[in-house]
PDB file of C-alpha atoms in Angstrom:
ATOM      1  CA  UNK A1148      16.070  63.639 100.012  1.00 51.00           C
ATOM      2  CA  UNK A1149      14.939  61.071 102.993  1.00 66.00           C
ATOM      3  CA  UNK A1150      17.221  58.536 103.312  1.00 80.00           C
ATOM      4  CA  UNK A1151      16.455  54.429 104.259  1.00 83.00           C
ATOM      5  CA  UNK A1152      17.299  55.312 108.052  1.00 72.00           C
ATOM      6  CA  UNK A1153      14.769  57.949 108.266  1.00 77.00           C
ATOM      7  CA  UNK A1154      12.211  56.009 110.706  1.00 74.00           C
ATOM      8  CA  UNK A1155      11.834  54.965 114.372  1.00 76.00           C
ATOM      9  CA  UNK A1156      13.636  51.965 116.446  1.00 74.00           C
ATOM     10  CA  UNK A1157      11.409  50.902 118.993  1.00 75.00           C
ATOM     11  CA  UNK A1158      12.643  49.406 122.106  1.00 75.00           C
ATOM     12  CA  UNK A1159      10.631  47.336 125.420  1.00 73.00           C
ATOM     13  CA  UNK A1160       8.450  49.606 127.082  1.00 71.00           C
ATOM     14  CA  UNK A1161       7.084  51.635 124.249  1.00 70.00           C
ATOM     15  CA  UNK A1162      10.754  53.611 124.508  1.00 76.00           C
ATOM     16  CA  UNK A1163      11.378  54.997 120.661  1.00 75.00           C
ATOM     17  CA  UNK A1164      14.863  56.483 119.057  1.00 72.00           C
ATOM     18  CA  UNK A1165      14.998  58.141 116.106  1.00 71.00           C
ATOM     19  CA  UNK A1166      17.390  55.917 113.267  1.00 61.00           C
ATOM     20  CA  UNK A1167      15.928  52.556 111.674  1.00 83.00           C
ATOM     21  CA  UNK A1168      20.057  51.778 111.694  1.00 83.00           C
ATOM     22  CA  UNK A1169      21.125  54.190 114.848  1.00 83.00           C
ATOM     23  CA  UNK A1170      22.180  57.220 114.418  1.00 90.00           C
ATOM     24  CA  UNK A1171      25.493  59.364 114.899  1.00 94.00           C
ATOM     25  CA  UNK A1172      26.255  62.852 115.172  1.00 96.00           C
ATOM     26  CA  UNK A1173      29.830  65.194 115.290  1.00 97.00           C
ATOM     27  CA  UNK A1174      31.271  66.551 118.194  1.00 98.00           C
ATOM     28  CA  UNK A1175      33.141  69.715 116.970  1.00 98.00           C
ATOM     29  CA  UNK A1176      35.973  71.658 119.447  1.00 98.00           C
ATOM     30  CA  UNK A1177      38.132  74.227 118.395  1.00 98.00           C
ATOM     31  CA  UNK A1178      40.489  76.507 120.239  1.00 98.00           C
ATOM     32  CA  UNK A1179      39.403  80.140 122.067  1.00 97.00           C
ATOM     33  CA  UNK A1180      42.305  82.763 122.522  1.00 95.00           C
ATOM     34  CA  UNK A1181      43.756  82.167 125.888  1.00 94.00           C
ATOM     35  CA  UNK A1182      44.418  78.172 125.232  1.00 96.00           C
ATOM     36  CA  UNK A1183      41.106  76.807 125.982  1.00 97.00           C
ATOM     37  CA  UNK A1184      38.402  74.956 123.764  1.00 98.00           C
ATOM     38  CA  UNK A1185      34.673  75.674 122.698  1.00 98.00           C
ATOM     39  CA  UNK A1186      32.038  73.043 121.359  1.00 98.00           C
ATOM     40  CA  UNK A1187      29.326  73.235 118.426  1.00 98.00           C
ATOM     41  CA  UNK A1188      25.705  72.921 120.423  1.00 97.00           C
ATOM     42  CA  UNK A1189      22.797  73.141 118.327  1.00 94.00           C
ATOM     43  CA  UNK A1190      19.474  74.137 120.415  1.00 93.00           C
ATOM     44  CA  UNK A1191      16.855  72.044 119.305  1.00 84.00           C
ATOM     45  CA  UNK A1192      14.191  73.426 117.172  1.00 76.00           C
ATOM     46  CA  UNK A1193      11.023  73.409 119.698  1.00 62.00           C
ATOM     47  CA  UNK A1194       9.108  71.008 117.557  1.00 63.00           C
ATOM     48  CA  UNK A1195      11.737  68.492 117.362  1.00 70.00           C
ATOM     49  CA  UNK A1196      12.211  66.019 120.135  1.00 66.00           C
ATOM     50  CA  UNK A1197      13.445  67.158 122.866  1.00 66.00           C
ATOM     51  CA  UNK A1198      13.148  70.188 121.549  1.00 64.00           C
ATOM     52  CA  UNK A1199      14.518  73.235 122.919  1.00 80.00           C
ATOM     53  CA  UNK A1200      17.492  71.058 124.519  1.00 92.00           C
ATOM     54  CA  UNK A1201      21.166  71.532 123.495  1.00 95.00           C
ATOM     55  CA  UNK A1202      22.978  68.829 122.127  1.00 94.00           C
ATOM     56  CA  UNK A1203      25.161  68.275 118.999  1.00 96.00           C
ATOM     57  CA  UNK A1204      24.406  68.208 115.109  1.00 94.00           C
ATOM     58  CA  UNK A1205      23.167  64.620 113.964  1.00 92.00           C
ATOM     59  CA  UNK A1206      20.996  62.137 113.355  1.00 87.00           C
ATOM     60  CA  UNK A1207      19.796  58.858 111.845  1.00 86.00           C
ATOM     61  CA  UNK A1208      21.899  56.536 109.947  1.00 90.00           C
ATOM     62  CA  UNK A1209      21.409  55.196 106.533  1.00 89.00           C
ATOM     63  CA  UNK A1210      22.146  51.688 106.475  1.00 85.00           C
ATOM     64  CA  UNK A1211      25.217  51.932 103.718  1.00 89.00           C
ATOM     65  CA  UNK A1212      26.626  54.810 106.032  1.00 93.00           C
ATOM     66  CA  UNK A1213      29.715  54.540 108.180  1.00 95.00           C
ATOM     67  CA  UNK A1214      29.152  56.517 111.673  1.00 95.00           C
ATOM     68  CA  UNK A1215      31.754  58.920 110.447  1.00 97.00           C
ATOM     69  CA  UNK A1216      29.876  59.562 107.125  1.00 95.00           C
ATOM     70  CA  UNK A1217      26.069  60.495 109.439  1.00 95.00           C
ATOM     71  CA  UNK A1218      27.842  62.618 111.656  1.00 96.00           C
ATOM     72  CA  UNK A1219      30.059  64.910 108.369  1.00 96.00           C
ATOM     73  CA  UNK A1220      26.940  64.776 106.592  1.00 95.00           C
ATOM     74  CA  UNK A1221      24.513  65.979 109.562  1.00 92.00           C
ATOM     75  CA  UNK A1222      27.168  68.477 110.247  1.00 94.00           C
ATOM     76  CA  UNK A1223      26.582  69.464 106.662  1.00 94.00           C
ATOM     77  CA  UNK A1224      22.629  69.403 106.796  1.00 92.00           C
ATOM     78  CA  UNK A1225      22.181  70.683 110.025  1.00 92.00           C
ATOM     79  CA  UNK A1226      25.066  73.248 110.157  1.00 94.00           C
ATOM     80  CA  UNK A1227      26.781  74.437 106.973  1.00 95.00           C
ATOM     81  CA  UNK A1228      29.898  72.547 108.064  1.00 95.00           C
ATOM     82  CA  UNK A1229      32.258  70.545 105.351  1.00 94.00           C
ATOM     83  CA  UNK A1230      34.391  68.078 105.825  1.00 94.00           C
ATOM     84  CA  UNK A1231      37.465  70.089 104.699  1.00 95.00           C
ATOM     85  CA  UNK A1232      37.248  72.314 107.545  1.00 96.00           C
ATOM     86  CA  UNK A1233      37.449  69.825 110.366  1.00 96.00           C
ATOM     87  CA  UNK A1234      39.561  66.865 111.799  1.00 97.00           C
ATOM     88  CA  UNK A1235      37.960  63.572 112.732  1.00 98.00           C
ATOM     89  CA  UNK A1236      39.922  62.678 115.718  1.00 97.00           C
ATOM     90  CA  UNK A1237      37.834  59.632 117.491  1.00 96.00           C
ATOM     91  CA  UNK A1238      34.657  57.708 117.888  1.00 96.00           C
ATOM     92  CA  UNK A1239      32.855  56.983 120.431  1.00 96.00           C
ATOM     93  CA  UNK A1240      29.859  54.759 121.109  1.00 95.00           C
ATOM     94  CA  UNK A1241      27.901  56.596 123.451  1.00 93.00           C
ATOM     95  CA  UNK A1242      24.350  54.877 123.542  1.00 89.00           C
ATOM     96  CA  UNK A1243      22.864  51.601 123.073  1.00 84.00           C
ATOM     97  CA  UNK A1244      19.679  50.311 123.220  1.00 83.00           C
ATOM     98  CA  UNK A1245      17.820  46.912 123.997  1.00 84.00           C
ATOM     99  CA  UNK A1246      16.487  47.044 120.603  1.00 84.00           C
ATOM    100  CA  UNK A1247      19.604  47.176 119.075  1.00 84.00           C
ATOM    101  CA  UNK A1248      19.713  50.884 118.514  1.00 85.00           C
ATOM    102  CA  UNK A1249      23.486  52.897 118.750  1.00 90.00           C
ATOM    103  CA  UNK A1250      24.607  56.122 118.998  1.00 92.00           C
ATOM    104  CA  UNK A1251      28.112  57.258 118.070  1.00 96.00           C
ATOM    105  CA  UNK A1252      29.565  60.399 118.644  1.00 97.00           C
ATOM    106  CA  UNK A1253      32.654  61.453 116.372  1.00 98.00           C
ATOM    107  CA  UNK A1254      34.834  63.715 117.655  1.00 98.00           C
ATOM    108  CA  UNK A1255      36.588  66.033 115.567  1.00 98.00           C
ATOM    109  CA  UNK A1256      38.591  69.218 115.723  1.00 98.00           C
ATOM    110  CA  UNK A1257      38.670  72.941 113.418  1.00 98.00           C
ATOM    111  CA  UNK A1258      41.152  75.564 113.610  1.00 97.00           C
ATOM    112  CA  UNK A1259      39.167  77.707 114.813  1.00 97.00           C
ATOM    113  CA  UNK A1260      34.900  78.545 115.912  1.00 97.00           C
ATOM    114  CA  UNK A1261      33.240  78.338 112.272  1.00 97.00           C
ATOM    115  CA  UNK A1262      30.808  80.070 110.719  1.00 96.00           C
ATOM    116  CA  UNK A1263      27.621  78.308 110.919  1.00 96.00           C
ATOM    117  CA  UNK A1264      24.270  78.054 109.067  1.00 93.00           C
ATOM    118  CA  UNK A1265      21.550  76.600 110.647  1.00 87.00           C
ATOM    119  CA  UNK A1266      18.474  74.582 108.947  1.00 86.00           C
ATOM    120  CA  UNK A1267      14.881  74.238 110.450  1.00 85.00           C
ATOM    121  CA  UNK A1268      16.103  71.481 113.195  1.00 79.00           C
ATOM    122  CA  UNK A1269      17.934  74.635 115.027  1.00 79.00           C
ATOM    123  CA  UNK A1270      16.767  77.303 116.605  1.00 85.00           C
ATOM    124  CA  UNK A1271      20.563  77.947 117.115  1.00 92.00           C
ATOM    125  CA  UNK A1272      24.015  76.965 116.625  1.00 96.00           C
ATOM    126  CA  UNK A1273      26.641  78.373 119.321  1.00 97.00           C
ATOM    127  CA  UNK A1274      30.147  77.707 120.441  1.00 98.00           C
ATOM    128  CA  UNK A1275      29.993  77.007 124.270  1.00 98.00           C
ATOM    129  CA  UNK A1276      32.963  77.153 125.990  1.00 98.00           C
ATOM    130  CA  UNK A1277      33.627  73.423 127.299  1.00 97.00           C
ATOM    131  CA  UNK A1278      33.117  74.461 130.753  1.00 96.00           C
ATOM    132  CA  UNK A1279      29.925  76.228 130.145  1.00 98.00           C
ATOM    133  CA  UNK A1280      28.251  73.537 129.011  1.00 98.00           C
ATOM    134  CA  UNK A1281      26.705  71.915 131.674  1.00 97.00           C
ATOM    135  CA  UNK A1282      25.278  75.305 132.322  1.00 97.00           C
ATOM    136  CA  UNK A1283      22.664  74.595 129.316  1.00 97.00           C
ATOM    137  CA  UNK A1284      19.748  72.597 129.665  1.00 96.00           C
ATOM    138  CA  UNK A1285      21.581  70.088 127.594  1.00 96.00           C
ATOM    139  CA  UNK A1286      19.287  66.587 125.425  1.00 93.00           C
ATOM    140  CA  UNK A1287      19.337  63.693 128.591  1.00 91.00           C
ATOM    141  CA  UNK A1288      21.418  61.764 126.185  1.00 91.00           C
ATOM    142  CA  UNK A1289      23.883  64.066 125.445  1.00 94.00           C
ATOM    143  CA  UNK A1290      24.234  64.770 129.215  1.00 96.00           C
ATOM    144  CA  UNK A1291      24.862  61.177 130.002  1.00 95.00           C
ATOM    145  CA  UNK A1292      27.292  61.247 127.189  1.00 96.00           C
ATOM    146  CA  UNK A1293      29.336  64.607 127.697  1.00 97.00           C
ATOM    147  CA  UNK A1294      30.552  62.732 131.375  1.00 96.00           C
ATOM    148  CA  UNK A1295      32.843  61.257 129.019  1.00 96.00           C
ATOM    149  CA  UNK A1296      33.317  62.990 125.866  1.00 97.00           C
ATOM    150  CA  UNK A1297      34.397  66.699 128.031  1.00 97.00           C
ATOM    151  CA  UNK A1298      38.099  66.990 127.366  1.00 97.00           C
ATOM    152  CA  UNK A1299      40.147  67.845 130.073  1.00 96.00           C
ATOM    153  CA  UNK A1300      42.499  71.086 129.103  1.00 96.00           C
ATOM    154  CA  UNK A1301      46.397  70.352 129.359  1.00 94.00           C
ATOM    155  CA  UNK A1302      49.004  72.808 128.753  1.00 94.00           C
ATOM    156  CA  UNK A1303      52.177  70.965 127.061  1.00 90.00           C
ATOM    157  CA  UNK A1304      55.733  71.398 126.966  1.00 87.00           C
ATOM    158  CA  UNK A1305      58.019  69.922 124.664  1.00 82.00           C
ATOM    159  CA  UNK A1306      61.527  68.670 125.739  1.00 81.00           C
ATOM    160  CA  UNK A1307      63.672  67.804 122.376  1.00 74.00           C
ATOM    161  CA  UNK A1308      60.882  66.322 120.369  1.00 70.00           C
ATOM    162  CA  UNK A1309      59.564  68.085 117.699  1.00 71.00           C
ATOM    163  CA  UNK A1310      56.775  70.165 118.641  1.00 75.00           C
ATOM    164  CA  UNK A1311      52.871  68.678 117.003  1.00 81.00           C
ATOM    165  CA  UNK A1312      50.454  70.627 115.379  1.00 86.00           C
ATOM    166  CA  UNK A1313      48.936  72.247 118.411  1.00 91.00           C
ATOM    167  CA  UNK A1314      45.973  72.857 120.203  1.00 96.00           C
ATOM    168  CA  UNK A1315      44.179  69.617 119.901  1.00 95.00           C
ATOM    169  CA  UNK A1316      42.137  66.955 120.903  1.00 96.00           C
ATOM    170  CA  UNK A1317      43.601  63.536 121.855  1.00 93.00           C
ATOM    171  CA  UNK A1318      42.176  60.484 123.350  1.00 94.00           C
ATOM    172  CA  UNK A1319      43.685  57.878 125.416  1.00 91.00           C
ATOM    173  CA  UNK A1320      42.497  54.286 126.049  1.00 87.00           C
ATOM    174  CA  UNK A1321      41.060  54.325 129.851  1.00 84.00           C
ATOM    175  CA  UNK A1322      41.237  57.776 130.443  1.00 89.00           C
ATOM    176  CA  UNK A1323      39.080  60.261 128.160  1.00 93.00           C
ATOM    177  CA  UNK A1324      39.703  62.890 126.025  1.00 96.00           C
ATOM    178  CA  UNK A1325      42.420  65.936 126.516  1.00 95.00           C
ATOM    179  CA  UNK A1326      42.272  69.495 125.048  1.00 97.00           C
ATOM    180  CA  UNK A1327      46.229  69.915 124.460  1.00 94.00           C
ATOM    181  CA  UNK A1328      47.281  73.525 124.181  1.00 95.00           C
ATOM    182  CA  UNK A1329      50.478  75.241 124.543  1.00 93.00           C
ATOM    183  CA  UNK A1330      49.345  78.308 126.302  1.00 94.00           C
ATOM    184  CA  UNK A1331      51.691  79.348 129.264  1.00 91.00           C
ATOM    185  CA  UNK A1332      48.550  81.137 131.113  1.00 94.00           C
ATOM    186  CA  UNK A1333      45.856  78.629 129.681  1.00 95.00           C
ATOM    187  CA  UNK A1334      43.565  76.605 131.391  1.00 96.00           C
ATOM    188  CA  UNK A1335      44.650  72.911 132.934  1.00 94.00           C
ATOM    189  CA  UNK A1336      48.145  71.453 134.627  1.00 91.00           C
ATOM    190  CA  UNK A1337      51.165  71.380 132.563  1.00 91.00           C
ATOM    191  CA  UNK A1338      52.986  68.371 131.130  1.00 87.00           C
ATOM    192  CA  UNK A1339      56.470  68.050 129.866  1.00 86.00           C
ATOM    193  CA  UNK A1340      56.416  65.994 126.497  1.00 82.00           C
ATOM    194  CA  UNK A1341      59.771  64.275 125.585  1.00 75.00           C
ATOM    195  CA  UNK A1342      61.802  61.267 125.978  1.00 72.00           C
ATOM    196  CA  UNK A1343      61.771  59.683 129.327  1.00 70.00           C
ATOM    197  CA  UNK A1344      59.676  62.459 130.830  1.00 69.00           C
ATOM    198  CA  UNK A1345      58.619  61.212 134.521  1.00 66.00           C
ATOM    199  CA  UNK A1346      54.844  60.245 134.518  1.00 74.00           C
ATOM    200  CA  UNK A1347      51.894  58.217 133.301  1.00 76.00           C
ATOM    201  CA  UNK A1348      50.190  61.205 131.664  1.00 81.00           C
ATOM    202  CA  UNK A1349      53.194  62.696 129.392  1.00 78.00           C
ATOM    203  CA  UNK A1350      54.366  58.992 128.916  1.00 79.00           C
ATOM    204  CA  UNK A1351      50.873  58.226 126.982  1.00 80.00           C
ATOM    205  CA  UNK A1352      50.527  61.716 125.588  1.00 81.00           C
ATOM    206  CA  UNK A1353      54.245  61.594 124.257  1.00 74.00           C
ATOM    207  CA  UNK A1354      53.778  57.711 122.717  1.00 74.00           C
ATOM    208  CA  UNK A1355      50.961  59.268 120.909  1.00 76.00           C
ATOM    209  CA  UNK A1356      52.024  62.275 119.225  1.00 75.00           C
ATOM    210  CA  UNK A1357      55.553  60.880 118.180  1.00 62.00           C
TER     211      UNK A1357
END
């Protein structure tokens, strides 16, 4: 069934986006063995726009929809994915147009890579491993946007606080996203997380998992 958002925002310049009310779609990590983190990238069916780019699942916004709700329910349509199986962690406004037109990425985490099933808009649905992303010819939009939606991989410590639910994504105001693992040999420096622990990094990190 089409929803109300299903349509075209047009913009100066004859420049056209796809979402009468914007559009949204979910960022998905979760963990590989060794501490690091892999990414849901659909490949763009060739007759879509921009089609045989990577980017992630999503798409136009109905206008009673939250961001949050597009980007679960694309995930749904476009990948077999429910909202049971992941953790919405952020949001992130990663577009705007002159005519008004948004696009907001919601970042969420699983457990682990899921199973996927793709519909007609994919010609495939593969966990990259974050750092192989760039590798892909990736959507122009979601290039511009993974500059800051790429986590950066830390490897944590805990010093007598009790130890989170672990690996994850956090974000911190200013400074981006972090892929927190607790992998002795994993990818990314290692920060101590506990009271009074020297720095600017495991002071934000430890204020926001307490």
């Amino acid at each position: 069934m089409r929803g109300d958002g299903d349509g075209w925002s047009d913009s100066p310049g004859g420049i056209r986006h796809w979402g009468k009310f914007g559009a949204a779609g979910l960022l998905l990590r979760a963990p590989l063995p060794g501490g690091g983190s892999a990414v849901l990238l659909q490949h763009r069916a060739p007759w879509s726009h921009q089609g045989g780019t990577w980017a992630i699942p999503g798409g136009a916004r109905d206008s009673h929809e939250s961001a949050e709700h597009t980007a679960i329910r694309e995930a749904w349509e476009e990948a077999g994915i429910t909202t049971d199986l992941l953790r919405v962690r952020a949001e992130r406004l990663t577009m705007t147009a002159p005519s008004g037109w948004t696009y907001t990425t919601v970042v969420a985490d699983a457990e682990s890579p899921l199973a996927t099933v793709a519909n007609k808009e994919s010609s495939e649905l593969v966990w990259v491993p974050e750092d192989e992303v760039t590798d892909l010819p990736l959507h122009p939009g979601f290039a511009l946007a993974w500059i800051a939606l790429r986590a950066v991989p830390v490897r944590v410590r805990f010093a007598d606080v009790p130890v989170p639910d672990l690996p994850r994504t956090v974000e911190i105001a200013d400074r981006g996203f972090f892929w927190l693992h607790t992998q002795a040999d994993g990818p990314g420096d290692e920060v101590t997380i506990g009271p009074d622990q020297p720095g600017e990094l495991a002071a934000a990190l430890t204020k926001l998992l307490s």
